[in-house]
Amino acid sequence: MTVKTPNETGPEPTAAAGLQPFLHDSCITLHAPSFTASRPDGQLSLGADGFYHGERRALARLEISTDRVPVAPVSGSLEGANRALFRTVLRGVAETTADPAVVLERRRTTAPGRQTESLRVLNSGRIPALIRLTVAAGTDLATMEQVKSGIAVAPVAATVEVATGAALVWTRDTVTVRLAGSPAPTGIEASGQLHYDIALAPGEDWKAELVCTAEDSEGEPFPAPAAGSTPWRTPQLRSADRRFDDWLHQSHADLERLLLADPDQPADVFLAAGAPWFATLFGRDSLWAARMLLPLGTSLAASTLRVLARRQGTATDPRTQEQPGKILHEVRRAGLRLPEHDLDLPPVYYGTVDATPLWITLLHDAWRWGLDPAEVEALLPHAESALAWMSEHGDADGDGFLEYIDSTGRGLANQGWKDSGDSIRFRDGRLADPPIALCEVQAYAYEAARGGAALLRAFGRPGADRWEEWAERLKSRFRSAFWVEDARGPYPAVALDRGKHPADAVTSAFGHLLGTGLLDHEESVLLAKRLAGPDLDSGFGLRTLSSDSRGFNPLGYHIGSVWPHDTAIAVHGLSRAGFPETAASLAAGLVRASGAFDARLPELFAGYGTDAGRQPVPYPASCRPQAWAAASAVLVLQSLLGLSADVPNGTLTVAPQVPEDYRPLHVTGLAVAGAPLELTIAADGTAQVQAPAGLTVHGTA
């Protein structure tokens, strides 16, 4: 083996400076807090490509080539969540016919702090093959915010590990990255190249392993949980539409690998929001994802609630937006700075208006699904603080609605789930001025007040009457202040602006109101019809903004795109409110889209409809996987089964409205009150339920 001195320092910059890299054609394997993003052929070469650990890019380049041999990538696909397989034909090598003879297989496995590339070259030809394989590696050890901003970071020079001469090492700040080859390469260069000279007789193969490890001496804000600690049952679905089955299977695999642990209590885990941009704790995302997974068990909900309760606001801090009782928005080790967007978020940031009511509702719903009463009771002081935040801080001006405003000028201008700066607007395209009261947040607050009251009464704590009265006043005020009208009839505005004027854009937020109790039946009928209209229903899911609206952009982050979790919430709301046909139609759109995305639905995709093409169009910078997009598969299944639990009162409701296209359907791995739940829906729509003893089942035919 030879060792050469460096003649270059790493990969050349390939991303356009100042532009967020696109991800729509990336293959992402993950095992949080690490993940790998590559080209479809497996190469790490440009844009956001890289092996990441925590919030740093440990490896920015890992390209495999052959000396004077043209290569032809022929396949690349996921094998679960953290594994992928890529195949490349080495053209002209050992070929005696038109058939390819020599193939390079590249099998990737991503684990916490570790990426393994298992290489295999197979000669299926009739003559010997001589090949020089070159691995070109390098890194910039860029932070996530630098990658997301398209900022060019100087490459880090590698050193050759003297002890073995078979590894490259890069170090900057507190991070050390090591790339080792086994067997030892024929030659290694500090420029970042490893060479293998391979001689293969007919029928022979050659194998090697490249292992990249990343270590940060400061540790990670949230480590990987202990092996085998998945806090839910494994769902198994067999339906007449394999796309539905595949979506649930891939989603489950992704969710397992998005789990992170609380360093203060490692047994408590939660779901990171998504890769690559949001692989950390997000209050809203983690709460919604845990709520969607309640039919698989209550353990994730309980631990997510505890993780956020430990970080619940206790003081008033304008810089971080912390307030007593408030649930945080996100946690990053170094914060997030995006100068091009005037964004500078502190490491622990509380700029969200909806995480606090969602926390209360998750606690209530987990209790209904059978969470141990002792675990519920231990969290009730946090629930009381969260309820108090809604009236004392969330409603800053005392008008009875929850609203938000970024007082720092460097935080999020919008602090609901549609948190881009241009998302909340009037029908004519004008942006709403803060403080802003979102329609869906009032629905969350209503549910939280009602659910909080139920918890307080059940556990003998004071205040239940007060919060029920508060909820009823909110309901009355909402009807007076939010409803507007256009040529198609009445509907709720997306928000109230600074002057309490209704921002009258037509949006997907309607789906978040249904089934919460905020609306009466006549109002729900109006919104169900709106959601079924072609301006909102793209055929692949709900558009965030009506295509009839001024400013609609099918590639706008929150002004025309489709978010799977948003549609799934609407599906569930429609099911709860008594509109199963509309729910089933929207659910079918998501199943249709999942097939086009290889069963891994992204964070969002473009709002082009089925009338514009047979396949959904990717949103180029979307995370994939994303926790609440993956968890949506479970919520859609729950909605079609008409499944709800009230364990404290000893009942389980199963009111299936499974479309004919999915029947027969059989699902196992569900759970209620900690015990297994199994359902079968026959081809004629009749249901068989195997439920835990002690629960009375309602609703089945």
PDB file of C-alpha atoms in Angstrom, residues 8-15 45-47 60-61 63 152-153 155:
ATOM      1  CA  GLU A   8      -6.089  19.073  -2.855  1.00  0.00           C
ATOM      2  CA  THR A   9      -8.145  19.715   0.262  1.00  0.00           C
ATOM      3  CA  GLY A  10     -11.574  18.265  -0.434  1.00  0.00           C
ATOM      4  CA  PRO A  11     -14.673  18.500  -2.559  1.00  0.00           C
ATOM      5  CA  GLU A  12     -15.220  21.450  -4.812  1.00  0.00           C
ATOM      6  CA  PRO A  13     -18.307  23.506  -4.032  1.00  0.00           C
ATOM      7  CA  THR A  14     -21.226  22.489  -6.206  1.00  0.00           C
ATOM      8  CA  ALA A  15     -24.255  24.219  -4.634  1.00  0.00           C
ATOM      9  CA  SER A  45     -21.298  14.807  -4.435  1.00  0.00           C
ATOM     10  CA  LEU A  46     -23.344  18.020  -4.381  1.00  0.00           C
ATOM     11  CA  GLY A  47     -25.845  20.287  -2.649  1.00  0.00           C
ATOM     12  CA  ALA A  60     -19.691  15.919   2.205  1.00  0.00           C
ATOM     13  CA  ARG A  61     -18.214  13.767  -0.545  1.00  0.00           C
ATOM     14  CA  GLU A  63     -17.748   9.211  -4.784  1.00  0.00           C
ATOM     15  CA  ALA A 152     -19.920  27.582   0.841  1.00  0.00           C
ATOM     16  CA  VAL A 153     -17.713  26.362   3.678  1.00  0.00           C
ATOM     17  CA  PRO A 155     -13.111  22.080   2.998  1.00  0.00           C
TER      18      PRO A 155
END
